[in-house]
PDB file of C-alpha atoms and ligand atoms in Angstrom:
ATOM      1  CA  ALA A   1       0.000   0.000   0.000  1.00 42.00           C
ATOM      2  CA  LYS A   2       2.858   2.255   0.834  1.00 45.00           C
ATOM      3  CA  LYS A   3       4.513   1.662  -2.530  1.00 49.00           C
ATOM      4  CA  GLN A   4       1.244   2.214  -4.386  1.00 54.00           C
ATOM      5  CA  GLY A   5       0.844   5.506  -2.575  1.00 51.00           C
ATOM      6  CA  LYS A   6       4.343   6.529  -3.495  1.00 52.00           C
ATOM      7  CA  ASP A   7       3.839   5.583  -7.169  1.00 53.00           C
ATOM      8  CA  ARG A   8       0.670   7.567  -7.328  1.00 54.00           C
ATOM      9  CA  TYR A   9       2.480  10.514  -5.824  1.00 54.00           C
ATOM     10  CA  GLU A  10       5.158  10.308  -8.502  1.00 57.00           C
ATOM     11  CA  ILE A  11       2.657  10.032 -11.356  1.00 57.00           C
ATOM     12  CA  PHE A  12       0.685  13.074 -10.307  1.00 65.00           C
ATOM     13  CA  GLU A  13       3.468  15.186  -8.968  1.00 77.00           C
ATOM     14  CA  PRO A  14       4.519  17.108 -12.108  1.00 78.00           C
ATOM     15  CA  ALA A  15       0.963  17.963 -13.132  1.00 78.00           C
ATOM     16  CA  MET A  16      -0.039  18.845  -9.592  1.00 79.00           C
ATOM     17  CA  GLN A  17       3.020  20.967  -9.181  1.00 82.00           C
ATOM     18  CA  ALA A  18       2.244  22.915 -12.339  1.00 83.00           C
ATOM     19  CA  VAL A  19      -1.287  23.628 -11.153  1.00 80.00           C
ATOM     20  CA  PHE A  20       0.002  24.566  -7.724  1.00 80.00           C
ATOM     21  CA  GLN A  21       2.612  26.908  -9.141  1.00 83.00           C
ATOM     22  CA  ALA A  22       0.161  28.564 -11.497  1.00 83.00           C
ATOM     23  CA  GLY A  23      -2.059  29.153  -8.468  1.00 80.00           C
ATOM     24  CA  LEU A  24       0.783  30.684  -6.474  1.00 85.00           C
ATOM     25  CA  ARG A  25       1.745  32.859  -9.416  1.00 87.00           C
ATOM     26  CA  MET A  26      -1.827  34.076  -9.773  1.00 89.00           C
ATOM     27  CA  GLU A  27      -1.993  34.790  -6.067  1.00 92.00           C
ATOM     28  CA  ALA A  28       1.243  36.785  -6.169  1.00 94.00           C
ATOM     29  CA  ASP A  29      -0.049  38.672  -9.220  1.00 95.00           C
ATOM     30  CA  LEU A  30      -3.287  39.457  -7.453  1.00 96.00           C
ATOM     31  CA  ARG A  31      -1.441  40.764  -4.387  1.00 96.00           C
ATOM     32  CA  ARG A  32       0.582  43.040  -6.650  1.00 96.00           C
ATOM     33  CA  ALA A  33      -2.616  44.112  -8.422  1.00 97.00           C
ATOM     34  CA  VAL A  34      -4.132  45.234  -5.131  1.00 95.00           C
ATOM     35  CA  VAL A  35      -1.037  47.283  -4.268  1.00 95.00           C
ATOM     36  CA  ARG A  36      -0.731  48.782  -7.759  1.00 95.00           C
ATOM     37  CA  HIS A  37      -4.446  49.393  -8.294  1.00 94.00           C
ATOM     38  CA  GLU A  38      -4.754  47.309 -11.458  1.00 97.00           C
ATOM     39  CA  PHE A  39      -8.569  47.181 -11.275  1.00 98.00           C
ATOM     40  CA  GLU A  40     -11.086  49.013 -13.417  1.00 98.00           C
ATOM     41  CA  LEU A  41     -14.833  49.335 -13.409  1.00 98.00           C
ATOM     42  CA  ARG A  42     -17.283  48.843 -16.229  1.00 98.00           C
ATOM     43  CA  TYR A  43     -20.808  50.228 -15.987  1.00 98.00           C
ATOM     44  CA  GLN A  44     -23.862  48.586 -17.484  1.00 98.00           C
ATOM     45  CA  PRO A  45     -27.019  50.717 -17.795  1.00 98.00           C
ATOM     46  CA  ILE A  46     -30.199  49.604 -16.027  1.00 98.00           C
ATOM     47  CA  VAL A  47     -33.116  50.739 -18.159  1.00 98.00           C
ATOM     48  CA  HIS A  48     -36.784  51.464 -17.470  1.00 98.00           C
ATOM     49  CA  LEU A  49     -38.310  49.031 -19.959  1.00 98.00           C
ATOM     50  CA  ARG A  50     -41.378  51.067 -20.956  1.00 97.00           C
ATOM     51  CA  THR A  51     -39.640  54.408 -21.440  1.00 96.00           C
ATOM     52  CA  GLY A  52     -36.089  53.337 -22.277  1.00 96.00           C
ATOM     53  CA  GLU A  53     -34.790  55.791 -19.689  1.00 95.00           C
ATOM     54  CA  ILE A  54     -31.540  54.851 -17.932  1.00 96.00           C
ATOM     55  CA  THR A  55     -32.316  54.768 -14.212  1.00 97.00           C
ATOM     56  CA  GLY A  56     -29.140  53.228 -12.883  1.00 98.00           C
ATOM     57  CA  LEU A  57     -25.840  51.482 -13.528  1.00 98.00           C
ATOM     58  CA  GLU A  58     -24.304  48.246 -12.334  1.00 98.00           C
ATOM     59  CA  ALA A  59     -20.584  48.473 -11.562  1.00 98.00           C
ATOM     60  CA  LEU A  60     -18.646  45.381 -12.747  1.00 98.00           C
ATOM     61  CA  VAL A  61     -14.978  44.949 -11.910  1.00 98.00           C
ATOM     62  CA  ARG A  62     -12.165  43.998 -14.343  1.00 98.00           C
ATOM     63  CA  TRP A  63      -8.508  43.254 -13.664  1.00 97.00           C
ATOM     64  CA  GLN A  64      -6.164  45.001 -16.086  1.00 97.00           C
ATOM     65  CA  HIS A  65      -3.242  42.559 -15.885  1.00 95.00           C
ATOM     66  CA  PRO A  66       0.045  44.037 -17.189  1.00 94.00           C
ATOM     67  CA  GLU A  67       0.849  40.955 -19.344  1.00 93.00           C
ATOM     68  CA  ARG A  68      -2.413  39.060 -19.684  1.00 93.00           C
ATOM     69  CA  GLY A  69      -4.677  41.997 -20.455  1.00 96.00           C
ATOM     70  CA  ILE A  70      -8.229  42.277 -19.155  1.00 97.00           C
ATOM     71  CA  ILE A  71      -9.193  39.449 -16.794  1.00 96.00           C
ATOM     72  CA  PRO A  72     -12.946  39.018 -16.190  1.00 97.00           C
ATOM     73  CA  PRO A  73     -14.258  38.840 -12.616  1.00 97.00           C
ATOM     74  CA  LEU A  74     -15.190  35.159 -12.675  1.00 96.00           C
ATOM     75  CA  ASP A  75     -11.496  34.338 -13.316  1.00 95.00           C
ATOM     76  CA  PHE A  76     -10.167  36.084 -10.224  1.00 96.00           C
ATOM     77  CA  ILE A  77     -12.986  36.754  -7.733  1.00 96.00           C
ATOM     78  CA  PRO A  78     -12.955  33.152  -6.393  1.00 94.00           C
ATOM     79  CA  LEU A  79      -9.202  33.399  -5.640  1.00 94.00           C
ATOM     80  CA  ALA A  80      -9.703  36.876  -4.216  1.00 96.00           C
ATOM     81  CA  GLU A  81     -12.384  35.460  -1.908  1.00 94.00           C
ATOM     82  CA  GLU A  82     -10.224  32.500  -0.794  1.00 93.00           C
ATOM     83  CA  THR A  83      -7.289  34.742   0.040  1.00 94.00           C
ATOM     84  CA  GLY A  84      -9.302  37.573   1.571  1.00 95.00           C
ATOM     85  CA  MET A  85      -8.082  39.984  -1.092  1.00 96.00           C
ATOM     86  CA  ILE A  86     -11.700  40.577  -2.091  1.00 97.00           C
ATOM     87  CA  VAL A  87     -11.918  42.817   0.985  1.00 97.00           C
ATOM     88  CA  PRO A  88      -9.592  45.580  -0.289  1.00 97.00           C
ATOM     89  CA  ILE A  89     -10.704  44.988  -3.904  1.00 98.00           C
ATOM     90  CA  GLY A  90     -14.382  45.186  -2.953  1.00 98.00           C
ATOM     91  CA  GLU A  91     -13.803  48.314  -0.884  1.00 98.00           C
ATOM     92  CA  TRP A  92     -12.119  49.959  -3.857  1.00 98.00           C
ATOM     93  CA  VAL A  93     -15.039  48.947  -6.119  1.00 98.00           C
ATOM     94  CA  LEU A  94     -17.528  50.439  -3.676  1.00 98.00           C
ATOM     95  CA  ARG A  95     -15.643  53.730  -3.250  1.00 98.00           C
ATOM     96  CA  GLU A  96     -14.931  54.121  -6.967  1.00 98.00           C
ATOM     97  CA  ALA A  97     -18.523  53.314  -8.010  1.00 98.00           C
ATOM     98  CA  CYS A  98     -19.922  55.837  -5.501  1.00 98.00           C
ATOM     99  CA  ARG A  99     -17.428  58.493  -6.577  1.00 98.00           C
ATOM    100  CA  GLN A 100     -18.169  58.036 -10.282  1.00 98.00           C
ATOM    101  CA  ALA A 101     -21.952  57.925  -9.812  1.00 98.00           C
ATOM    102  CA  ALA A 102     -21.864  61.098  -7.702  1.00 97.00           C
ATOM    103  CA  ARG A 103     -19.833  62.828 -10.401  1.00 97.00           C
ATOM    104  CA  TRP A 104     -22.268  61.808 -13.162  1.00 97.00           C
ATOM    105  CA  ASN A 105     -25.238  62.870 -11.049  1.00 96.00           C
ATOM    106  CA  GLU A 106     -23.690  66.315 -10.615  1.00 94.00           C
ATOM    107  CA  GLN A 107     -23.550  66.661 -14.404  1.00 92.00           C
ATOM    108  CA  ARG A 108     -27.178  65.606 -14.876  1.00 89.00           C
ATOM    109  CA  GLU A 109     -29.222  68.756 -14.800  1.00 77.00           C
ATOM    110  CA  ASP A 110     -32.595  67.140 -15.276  1.00 74.00           C
ATOM    111  CA  GLY A 111     -33.992  63.747 -14.530  1.00 72.00           C
ATOM    112  CA  ARG A 112     -33.832  61.727 -11.389  1.00 85.00           C
ATOM    113  CA  PRO A 113     -30.419  60.811 -10.008  1.00 94.00           C
ATOM    114  CA  LEU A 114     -28.932  57.577 -11.272  1.00 97.00           C
ATOM    115  CA  SER A 115     -28.493  54.747  -8.832  1.00 98.00           C
ATOM    116  CA  VAL A 116     -25.360  52.627  -8.822  1.00 98.00           C
ATOM    117  CA  SER A 117     -25.381  48.911  -7.996  1.00 98.00           C
ATOM    118  CA  VAL A 118     -22.351  47.204  -6.466  1.00 98.00           C
ATOM    119  CA  ASN A 119     -21.871  43.434  -6.095  1.00 98.00           C
ATOM    120  CA  LEU A 120     -20.900  42.252  -2.642  1.00 97.00           C
ATOM    121  CA  SER A 121     -19.088  39.057  -1.711  1.00 94.00           C
ATOM    122  CA  ALA A 122     -19.926  36.990   1.392  1.00 91.00           C
ATOM    123  CA  VAL A 123     -16.379  37.544   2.642  1.00 92.00           C
ATOM    124  CA  GLN A 124     -17.028  41.299   2.709  1.00 94.00           C
ATOM    125  CA  LEU A 125     -20.233  40.791   4.644  1.00 93.00           C
ATOM    126  CA  ASP A 126     -18.274  38.923   7.318  1.00 92.00           C
ATOM    127  CA  GLN A 127     -16.193  42.050   7.980  1.00 94.00           C
ATOM    128  CA  ALA A 128     -17.559  43.702  11.102  1.00 94.00           C
ATOM    129  CA  ASP A 129     -16.712  47.171   9.771  1.00 97.00           C
ATOM    130  CA  LEU A 130     -18.592  46.793   6.458  1.00 97.00           C
ATOM    131  CA  PRO A 131     -21.443  49.159   7.475  1.00 98.00           C
ATOM    132  CA  GLU A 132     -18.848  51.809   8.386  1.00 98.00           C
ATOM    133  CA  VAL A 133     -17.040  51.261   5.066  1.00 98.00           C
ATOM    134  CA  VAL A 134     -20.316  51.756   3.174  1.00 98.00           C
ATOM    135  CA  ALA A 135     -21.136  54.872   5.199  1.00 98.00           C
ATOM    136  CA  SER A 136     -17.683  56.274   4.522  1.00 98.00           C
ATOM    137  CA  ALA A 137     -17.882  55.553   0.766  1.00 98.00           C
ATOM    138  CA  LEU A 138     -21.150  57.506   0.715  1.00 98.00           C
ATOM    139  CA  SER A 139     -19.968  60.483   2.751  1.00 98.00           C
ATOM    140  CA  ASN A 140     -16.615  60.759   0.937  1.00 98.00           C
ATOM    141  CA  SER A 141     -18.302  60.695  -2.485  1.00 98.00           C
ATOM    142  CA  GLY A 142     -21.360  62.743  -1.574  1.00 97.00           C
ATOM    143  CA  LEU A 143     -23.605  60.105  -3.139  1.00 97.00           C
ATOM    144  CA  PRO A 144     -26.961  59.933  -1.319  1.00 97.00           C
ATOM    145  CA  ALA A 145     -27.531  56.531   0.318  1.00 98.00           C
ATOM    146  CA  THR A 146     -30.769  56.167  -1.649  1.00 97.00           C
ATOM    147  CA  SER A 147     -28.698  56.103  -4.866  1.00 98.00           C
ATOM    148  CA  LEU A 148     -26.673  53.065  -3.788  1.00 98.00           C
ATOM    149  CA  VAL A 149     -27.823  49.470  -4.309  1.00 98.00           C
ATOM    150  CA  ILE A 150     -25.927  46.516  -2.857  1.00 98.00           C
ATOM    151  CA  GLU A 151     -26.372  43.277  -4.831  1.00 97.00           C
ATOM    152  CA  LEU A 152     -26.292  39.999  -2.929  1.00 94.00           C
ATOM    153  CA  THR A 153     -26.363  36.535  -4.445  1.00 88.00           C
ATOM    154  CA  GLU A 154     -28.421  33.700  -3.083  1.00 79.00           C
ATOM    155  CA  SER A 155     -25.254  31.715  -2.417  1.00 78.00           C
ATOM    156  CA  LEU A 156     -24.167  34.542  -0.131  1.00 80.00           C
ATOM    157  CA  LEU A 157     -27.431  34.291   1.767  1.00 81.00           C
ATOM    158  CA  VAL A 158     -27.407  30.460   1.802  1.00 76.00           C
ATOM    159  CA  ASP A 159     -24.344  30.188   4.017  1.00 71.00           C
ATOM    160  CA  HIS A 160     -25.257  33.218   6.043  1.00 71.00           C
ATOM    161  CA  ARG A 161     -23.936  33.574   9.558  1.00 77.00           C
ATOM    162  CA  PRO A 162     -26.080  34.908  12.376  1.00 79.00           C
ATOM    163  CA  SER A 163     -24.328  38.256  11.874  1.00 87.00           C
ATOM    164  CA  THR A 164     -25.403  38.544   8.210  1.00 88.00           C
ATOM    165  CA  LEU A 165     -28.907  39.775   8.942  1.00 90.00           C
ATOM    166  CA  HIS A 166     -27.589  42.276  11.470  1.00 92.00           C
ATOM    167  CA  GLN A 167     -24.991  43.586   8.979  1.00 93.00           C
ATOM    168  CA  LEU A 168     -27.630  43.962   6.262  1.00 95.00           C
ATOM    169  CA  GLU A 169     -29.992  45.788   8.608  1.00 96.00           C
ATOM    170  CA  LYS A 170     -27.236  48.232   9.555  1.00 97.00           C
ATOM    171  CA  ILE A 171     -26.525  48.916   5.885  1.00 98.00           C
ATOM    172  CA  LYS A 172     -30.235  49.324   5.163  1.00 97.00           C
ATOM    173  CA  SER A 173     -30.592  51.761   8.029  1.00 98.00           C
ATOM    174  CA  LEU A 174     -28.231  54.083   6.130  1.00 98.00           C
ATOM    175  CA  GLY A 175     -30.877  54.237   3.381  1.00 98.00           C
ATOM    176  CA  VAL A 176     -29.073  51.888   0.972  1.00 98.00           C
ATOM    177  CA  ARG A 177     -31.247  49.431  -1.005  1.00 98.00           C
ATOM    178  CA  LEU A 178     -30.569  45.707  -1.270  1.00 97.00           C
ATOM    179  CA  ALA A 179     -31.028  43.609  -4.408  1.00 97.00           C
ATOM    180  CA  ILE A 180     -31.078  39.827  -4.629  1.00 94.00           C
ATOM    181  CA  ASP A 181     -29.016  38.802  -7.669  1.00 94.00           C
ATOM    182  CA  ASP A 182     -29.538  35.775  -9.940  1.00 92.00           C
ATOM    183  CA  PHE A 183     -33.009  35.325  -8.456  1.00 92.00           C
ATOM    184  CA  GLY A 184     -34.586  31.924  -9.028  1.00 88.00           C
ATOM    185  CA  THR A 185     -31.355  29.965  -9.474  1.00 86.00           C
ATOM    186  CA  GLY A 186     -30.982  28.902  -5.826  1.00 78.00           C
ATOM    187  CA  TYR A 187     -32.930  26.422  -3.767  1.00 73.00           C
ATOM    188  CA  SER A 188     -34.854  28.692  -1.455  1.00 72.00           C
ATOM    189  CA  SER A 189     -35.194  32.066  -3.105  1.00 76.00           C
ATOM    190  CA  LEU A 190     -38.575  32.586  -1.511  1.00 83.00           C
ATOM    191  CA  ALA A 191     -37.263  31.960   1.990  1.00 83.00           C
ATOM    192  CA  TYR A 192     -34.610  34.672   1.515  1.00 85.00           C
ATOM    193  CA  LEU A 193     -37.206  37.203   0.487  1.00 88.00           C
ATOM    194  CA  ARG A 194     -38.877  36.698   3.842  1.00 86.00           C
ATOM    195  CA  ARG A 195     -35.761  36.568   5.952  1.00 86.00           C
ATOM    196  CA  PHE A 196     -33.775  39.469   4.529  1.00 91.00           C
ATOM    197  CA  PRO A 197     -34.790  43.099   3.967  1.00 93.00           C
ATOM    198  CA  ILE A 198     -34.665  42.949   0.147  1.00 95.00           C
ATOM    199  CA  ASP A 199     -35.877  45.841  -2.073  1.00 97.00           C
ATOM    200  CA  ILE A 200     -35.080  44.600  -5.580  1.00 97.00           C
ATOM    201  CA  ILE A 201     -35.250  41.217  -7.339  1.00 96.00           C
ATOM    202  CA  LYS A 202     -32.905  40.603 -10.268  1.00 96.00           C
ATOM    203  CA  ILE A 203     -34.393  37.913 -12.503  1.00 96.00           C
ATOM    204  CA  ASP A 204     -31.603  35.612 -13.601  1.00 95.00           C
ATOM    205  CA  LYS A 205     -30.537  35.635 -17.246  1.00 96.00           C
ATOM    206  CA  SER A 206     -31.368  31.927 -17.598  1.00 95.00           C
ATOM    207  CA  PHE A 207     -35.087  32.809 -17.364  1.00 95.00           C
ATOM    208  CA  VAL A 208     -34.768  35.811 -19.676  1.00 96.00           C
ATOM    209  CA  ASP A 209     -32.923  33.712 -22.299  1.00 96.00           C
ATOM    210  CA  ASP A 210     -35.937  31.476 -22.823  1.00 94.00           C
ATOM    211  CA  VAL A 211     -38.769  33.882 -22.064  1.00 95.00           C
ATOM    212  CA  GLY A 212     -39.769  34.158 -25.731  1.00 89.00           C
ATOM    213  CA  ASP A 213     -39.669  30.497 -26.683  1.00 89.00           C
ATOM    214  CA  VAL A 214     -40.042  28.190 -23.681  1.00 91.00           C
ATOM    215  CA  PRO A 215     -43.520  28.412 -22.095  1.00 91.00           C
ATOM    216  CA  ALA A 216     -42.287  27.230 -18.692  1.00 92.00           C
ATOM    217  CA  ALA A 217     -39.586  29.927 -18.623  1.00 91.00           C
ATOM    218  CA  ALA A 218     -42.170  32.550 -19.580  1.00 93.00           C
ATOM    219  CA  ALA A 219     -44.551  31.370 -16.838  1.00 94.00           C
ATOM    220  CA  LEU A 220     -41.801  31.412 -14.219  1.00 93.00           C
ATOM    221  CA  THR A 221     -40.612  34.852 -15.289  1.00 95.00           C
ATOM    222  CA  LEU A 222     -44.118  36.300 -15.119  1.00 96.00           C
ATOM    223  CA  GLY A 223     -44.560  34.616 -11.747  1.00 95.00           C
ATOM    224  CA  ILE A 224     -41.419  36.255 -10.389  1.00 95.00           C
ATOM    225  CA  ILE A 225     -42.538  39.660 -11.694  1.00 96.00           C
ATOM    226  CA  GLN A 226     -45.943  39.262 -10.018  1.00 96.00           C
ATOM    227  CA  LEU A 227     -44.309  38.112  -6.815  1.00 94.00           C
ATOM    228  CA  GLY A 228     -42.213  41.262  -6.869  1.00 95.00           C
ATOM    229  CA  GLN A 229     -45.288  43.422  -7.396  1.00 95.00           C
ATOM    230  CA  ALA A 230     -47.161  41.725  -4.548  1.00 94.00           C
ATOM    231  CA  LEU A 231     -44.245  42.388  -2.205  1.00 93.00           C
ATOM    232  CA  HIS A 232     -43.723  45.954  -3.520  1.00 95.00           C
ATOM    233  CA  LEU A 233     -40.251  45.121  -4.824  1.00 96.00           C
ATOM    234  CA  SER A 234     -38.674  46.382  -8.052  1.00 97.00           C
ATOM    235  CA  THR A 235     -37.852  43.736 -10.638  1.00 97.00           C
ATOM    236  CA  ILE A 236     -34.840  43.916 -12.945  1.00 98.00           C
ATOM    237  CA  ALA A 237     -34.517  41.401 -15.786  1.00 98.00           C
ATOM    238  CA  GLU A 238     -30.881  40.470 -16.454  1.00 98.00           C
ATOM    239  CA  GLY A 239     -29.260  39.639 -19.774  1.00 98.00           C
ATOM    240  CA  ILE A 240     -31.842  40.987 -22.245  1.00 98.00           C
ATOM    241  CA  GLU A 241     -30.334  40.391 -25.685  1.00 98.00           C
ATOM    242  CA  ASP A 242     -33.151  40.864 -28.181  1.00 96.00           C
ATOM    243  CA  ALA A 243     -36.350  42.762 -28.913  1.00 97.00           C
ATOM    244  CA  GLY A 244     -38.489  39.648 -28.461  1.00 95.00           C
ATOM    245  CA  GLN A 245     -37.343  39.216 -24.882  1.00 97.00           C
ATOM    246  CA  LEU A 246     -37.857  42.917 -24.253  1.00 97.00           C
ATOM    247  CA  SER A 247     -41.464  42.864 -25.461  1.00 96.00           C
ATOM    248  CA  GLU A 248     -42.318  39.721 -23.441  1.00 96.00           C
ATOM    249  CA  LEU A 249     -40.900  41.344 -20.308  1.00 97.00           C
ATOM    250  CA  THR A 250     -42.560  44.700 -20.962  1.00 97.00           C
ATOM    251  CA  ASP A 251     -45.917  42.979 -21.560  1.00 96.00           C
ATOM    252  CA  GLY A 252     -45.378  41.096 -18.308  1.00 96.00           C
ATOM    253  CA  ASN A 253     -44.939  44.442 -16.486  1.00 97.00           C
ATOM    254  CA  CYS A 254     -41.300  43.951 -15.608  1.00 98.00           C
ATOM    255  CA  GLU A 255     -40.155  47.401 -14.532  1.00 97.00           C
ATOM    256  CA  LEU A 256     -36.422  47.440 -15.301  1.00 98.00           C
ATOM    257  CA  GLY A 257     -33.853  45.525 -17.321  1.00 98.00           C
ATOM    258  CA  GLN A 258     -30.264  45.342 -18.434  1.00 98.00           C
ATOM    259  CA  GLY A 259     -28.468  43.448 -21.161  1.00 98.00           C
ATOM    260  CA  TYR A 260     -26.502  43.645 -24.382  1.00 98.00           C
ATOM    261  CA  TYR A 261     -29.697  44.691 -26.213  1.00 98.00           C
ATOM    262  CA  PHE A 262     -29.329  48.088 -24.500  1.00 98.00           C
ATOM    263  CA  ALA A 263     -25.598  48.208 -23.813  1.00 98.00           C
ATOM    264  CA  GLU A 264     -22.664  46.072 -22.779  1.00 98.00           C
ATOM    265  CA  PRO A 265     -20.764  47.082 -19.662  1.00 98.00           C
ATOM    266  CA  LEU A 266     -18.902  50.268 -20.705  1.00 98.00           C
ATOM    267  CA  ASN A 267     -15.787  51.964 -19.391  1.00 98.00           C
ATOM    268  CA  ASP A 268     -16.199  55.352 -17.704  1.00 97.00           C
ATOM    269  CA  VAL A 269     -15.447  57.336 -20.889  1.00 97.00           C
ATOM    270  CA  ASP A 270     -17.981  55.440 -23.031  1.00 97.00           C
ATOM    271  CA  MET A 271     -20.572  55.509 -20.257  1.00 98.00           C
ATOM    272  CA  GLY A 272     -20.070  59.270 -19.988  1.00 96.00           C
ATOM    273  CA  GLU A 273     -20.695  59.592 -23.741  1.00 96.00           C
ATOM    274  CA  LEU A 274     -23.871  57.546 -23.446  1.00 96.00           C
ATOM    275  CA  LEU A 275     -25.159  59.674 -20.552  1.00 95.00           C
ATOM    276  CA  PHE A 276     -24.084  63.045 -21.995  1.00 93.00           C
ATOM    277  CA  PRO A 277     -24.076  62.679 -25.798  1.00 90.00           C
ATOM    278  CA  SER A 278     -23.493  66.362 -26.583  1.00 77.00           C
ATOM    279  CA  SER A 279     -20.394  66.827 -24.423  1.00 61.00           C
TER     280      SER A 279
HETATM  281  P1  C2E B 301     -23.604  39.377 -12.249  1.00 96.19           P
HETATM  282  O1  C2E B 301     -23.603  40.274 -11.053  1.00 96.19           O
HETATM  283  O2  C2E B 301     -24.775  38.482 -12.428  1.00 96.19           O
HETATM  284  O3  C2E B 301     -23.389  40.352 -13.479  1.00 96.19           O
HETATM  285  C1  C2E B 301     -23.963  40.150 -14.749  1.00 96.19           C
HETATM  286  C2  C2E B 301     -22.962  39.570 -15.727  1.00 96.19           C
HETATM  287  O4  C2E B 301     -23.641  39.324 -16.974  1.00 96.19           O
HETATM  288  C3  C2E B 301     -21.817  40.495 -16.062  1.00 96.19           C
HETATM  289  O5  C2E B 301     -20.674  39.694 -16.350  1.00 96.19           O
HETATM  290  C4  C2E B 301     -22.304  41.179 -17.337  1.00 96.19           C
HETATM  291  O6  C2E B 301     -21.261  41.676 -18.148  1.00 96.19           O
HETATM  292  C5  C2E B 301     -23.014  40.037 -18.010  1.00 96.19           C
HETATM  293  N1  C2E B 301     -24.070  40.477 -18.924  1.00 96.19           N
HETATM  294  C6  C2E B 301     -24.823  41.602 -18.863  1.00 96.19           C
HETATM  295  N2  C2E B 301     -25.722  41.643 -19.883  1.00 96.19           N
HETATM  296  C7  C2E B 301     -25.544  40.517 -20.604  1.00 96.19           C
HETATM  297  C8  C2E B 301     -26.175  39.981 -21.783  1.00 96.19           C
HETATM  298  O7  C2E B 301     -27.092  40.546 -22.363  1.00 96.19           O
HETATM  299  N3  C2E B 301     -25.704  38.776 -22.217  1.00 96.19           N
HETATM  300  C9  C2E B 301     -24.692  38.106 -21.603  1.00 96.19           C
HETATM  301  N4  C2E B 301     -24.298  36.950 -22.111  1.00 96.19           N
HETATM  302  N5  C2E B 301     -24.081  38.590 -20.485  1.00 96.19           N
HETATM  303  C10 C2E B 301     -24.512  39.770 -19.992  1.00 96.19           C
HETATM  304  P2  C2E B 301     -19.245  40.038 -15.731  1.00 96.19           P
HETATM  305  O8  C2E B 301     -19.006  41.521 -15.735  1.00 96.19           O
HETATM  306  O9  C2E B 301     -18.244  39.151 -16.377  1.00 96.19           O
HETATM  307  O10 C2E B 301     -19.421  39.620 -14.203  1.00 96.19           O
HETATM  308  C11 C2E B 301     -19.618  38.284 -13.847  1.00 96.19           C
HETATM  309  C12 C2E B 301     -19.922  38.153 -12.369  1.00 96.19           C
HETATM  310  O11 C2E B 301     -18.782  38.543 -11.593  1.00 96.19           O
HETATM  311  C13 C2E B 301     -21.038  39.046 -11.900  1.00 96.19           C
HETATM  312  O12 C2E B 301     -22.275  38.451 -12.228  1.00 96.19           O
HETATM  313  C14 C2E B 301     -20.761  39.097 -10.422  1.00 96.19           C
HETATM  314  O13 C2E B 301     -21.274  37.952  -9.770  1.00 96.19           O
HETATM  315  C15 C2E B 301     -19.246  39.043 -10.376  1.00 96.19           C
HETATM  316  N6  C2E B 301     -18.731  40.414 -10.177  1.00 96.19           N
HETATM  317  C16 C2E B 301     -18.543  41.404 -11.069  1.00 96.19           C
HETATM  318  N7  C2E B 301     -18.050  42.512 -10.492  1.00 96.19           N
HETATM  319  C17 C2E B 301     -17.939  42.213  -9.162  1.00 96.19           C
HETATM  320  C18 C2E B 301     -17.489  42.945  -8.004  1.00 96.19           C
HETATM  321  O14 C2E B 301     -17.117  44.131  -8.059  1.00 96.19           O
HETATM  322  N8  C2E B 301     -17.506  42.281  -6.797  1.00 96.19           N
HETATM  323  C19 C2E B 301     -17.939  40.991  -6.693  1.00 96.19           C
HETATM  324  N9  C2E B 301     -17.924  40.404  -5.482  1.00 96.19           N
HETATM  325  N10 C2E B 301     -18.372  40.277  -7.747  1.00 96.19           N
HETATM  326  C20 C2E B 301     -18.377  40.877  -8.969  1.00 96.19           C
HETATM  327 CA1   CA B 302     -24.921  41.628 -10.084  1.00 96.19          CA
HETATM  328 CA1   CA B 303     -26.855  38.389 -11.908  1.00 96.19          CA
HETATM  329 CA1   CA B 304     -34.386  32.838 -27.043  1.00 96.19          CA
END
């Protein structure tokens, strides 16, 4: 048995070592990225479906790696969560998104102020000082709390600690709104709506994808929209890519939406152009 174990070790060692080293390299790169501020934000418009008016923006992080170019969030957020680096990265995202939204709102002479939505990781929610960090991002930027939305995924709420509810209530007491992201993809979405002080439901893209051609997807989507109405929550449909999906959702009285049909996530310059076409 001992020999078998040793043989196995030898067979897997080179491959394992390569994976391990790539992981270490990535971790070292990420540490450097935090120190050197290699992150950028993209902004995707959130649109009022009936009027086409942009009512808000979702901030989405990117890593501008010096050799590898733009790295999407799903390729580094898990490592950032494991290593705790999501805490400084997430704080930067929050501060930068508030700062940029406040600046755009200053330039908007008419219309209601835009809201900005920021994704939060469970690791951030475990930080006792998160409510203070949110309050400080708001006061430093001048963004009113009512213009900030914090997006939480169901997986974040699934493994919630006793402190999670308390943290969320503190953040809500500032006037910040809470959105539940990827709604309908978890096991107990409905339970979370009862347990947590949610203001906004984001209907997962997987429902929106099929809303025009799969009757069950359409029925579920309409059901979620009606649920939102009954609970006085806003509904945002995610990942709208074509006019057919838009008209199904509009007919179903979905209030808001985002997706490539309207705009991809844009950098600050392009988003500025979209918001202020003449300048
Ligand atoms: P999410 O919060 O569900 O964000 C929506 C994702 O769908 C974004 O991908 C967006 O670019 C993409 N998307 C938007 N419209 C469409 C569409 O019409 N079609 C398709 N195919 N995709 C669309 P992205 O930017 O790559 O972000 C992926 C995920 O990474 C996000 O999913 C979110 O969970 C996470 N993430 C992004 N930024 C942050 C952040 O600052 N902090 C944390 N903790 N997570 C983040
Ligand atoms: Ca989100
Ligand atoms: Ca989502
Ligand atoms: Ca389709």
